[in-house]
Amino acid sequence: MYRDFAVFIPKEDVVFKGLRILDVLTGIPRNEVRRMRERVIELIPRVLYRKHGSSSGLRARKDAFDIAVEGALQRINSRLKAGDLDQ
């Protein structure tokens, strides 16, 4: 998942092998940078919290709280279906 929007540069390569971060980043093709940027833009609502009473356009989108609650409910439901929760 992180490869969709991040570049991993090993610290050891920078410190001990003299790898230049700028060289790595400028070596990424423009279309790949564009794709990564678009992915970051898609992820923004997942890390932002909407203000109570915000515009209707923002209320229609899920924010980080909505996603966290949905994830917790999905885990609870799957555990209930599997019989993993103590009654």
Coordinates of C-alpha atoms in Angstrom, one line a residue:
M1 CA 0.0 0.0 0.0
Y2 CA 2.7 2.5 0.9
R3 CA 4.4 2.0 -2.5
D4 CA 1.3 3.7 -4.0
F5 CA 2.4 7.0 -2.5
A6 CA 5.8 6.7 -0.9
V7 CA 9.4 6.1 -1.8
F8 CA 11.6 4.0 0.5
I9 CA 15.2 5.1 0.7
P10 CA 17.4 2.9 3.0
K11 CA 19.1 5.1 5.6
E12 CA 22.2 2.9 5.3
D13 CA 22.5 3.6 1.6
V14 CA 22.5 7.4 2.3
V15 CA 24.8 7.3 5.3
F16 CA 27.3 4.6 4.3
K17 CA 27.1 4.4 0.5
G18 CA 26.7 8.1 -0.3
L19 CA 23.3 7.7 -2.1
R20 CA 21.8 11.1 -2.7
I21 CA 18.1 11.5 -1.9
L22 CA 17.7 14.1 -4.6
D23 CA 19.1 11.6 -7.2
V24 CA 16.6 9.0 -6.2
L25 CA 13.6 11.4 -6.3
T26 CA 14.6 13.0 -9.6
G27 CA 15.0 9.5 -11.0
I28 CA 11.3 8.8 -10.6
P29 CA 9.4 9.1 -13.9
R30 CA 6.9 12.0 -14.1
N31 CA 3.9 9.7 -14.7
E32 CA 4.8 7.8 -11.6
V33 CA 5.0 11.0 -9.6
R34 CA 1.6 12.1 -11.0
R35 CA 0.1 8.7 -10.0
M36 CA 1.5 8.9 -6.5
R37 CA 0.3 12.5 -6.1
E38 CA -3.2 11.4 -7.1
R39 CA -3.1 8.6 -4.6
V40 CA -2.2 11.0 -1.8
I41 CA -5.1 13.3 -2.8
E42 CA -7.4 10.2 -2.6
L43 CA -6.1 9.4 0.9
I44 CA -6.4 12.9 2.4
P45 CA -10.0 12.4 3.7
R46 CA -8.9 9.4 5.6
V47 CA -6.5 11.4 7.7
L48 CA -8.6 14.5 8.1
Y49 CA -11.3 15.1 10.6
R50 CA -14.4 17.0 9.5
K51 CA -15.6 19.9 11.7
H52 CA -19.1 19.5 13.2
G53 CA -21.6 21.4 11.1
S54 CA -19.3 21.6 8.0
S55 CA -20.7 22.1 4.5
S56 CA -23.0 19.5 3.0
G57 CA -20.2 18.6 0.4
L58 CA -17.9 17.6 3.2
R59 CA -20.6 15.8 5.2
A60 CA -21.1 13.5 2.2
R61 CA -17.5 12.2 2.4
K62 CA -16.1 9.9 5.0
D63 CA -13.5 11.4 7.3
A64 CA -10.9 9.6 9.5
F65 CA -13.4 9.1 12.3
D66 CA -16.0 7.5 10.0
I67 CA -13.4 5.1 8.6
A68 CA -12.1 4.2 12.0
V69 CA -15.6 3.5 13.4
E70 CA -16.5 1.4 10.3
G71 CA -13.3 -0.6 10.7
A72 CA -14.1 -1.3 14.4
L73 CA -17.7 -2.3 13.5
Q74 CA -16.5 -4.6 10.8
R75 CA -14.0 -6.3 13.2
I76 CA -16.8 -6.7 15.8
N77 CA -19.2 -8.2 13.2
S78 CA -16.6 -10.6 11.9
R79 CA -15.8 -11.8 15.4
L80 CA -19.5 -12.2 16.2
K81 CA -20.0 -14.2 13.1
A82 CA -17.0 -16.4 13.9
G83 CA -18.2 -16.7 17.6
D84 CA -15.0 -15.2 18.9
L85 CA -16.6 -12.7 21.3
D86 CA -17.6 -13.8 24.8
Q87 CA -21.3 -13.1 25.4

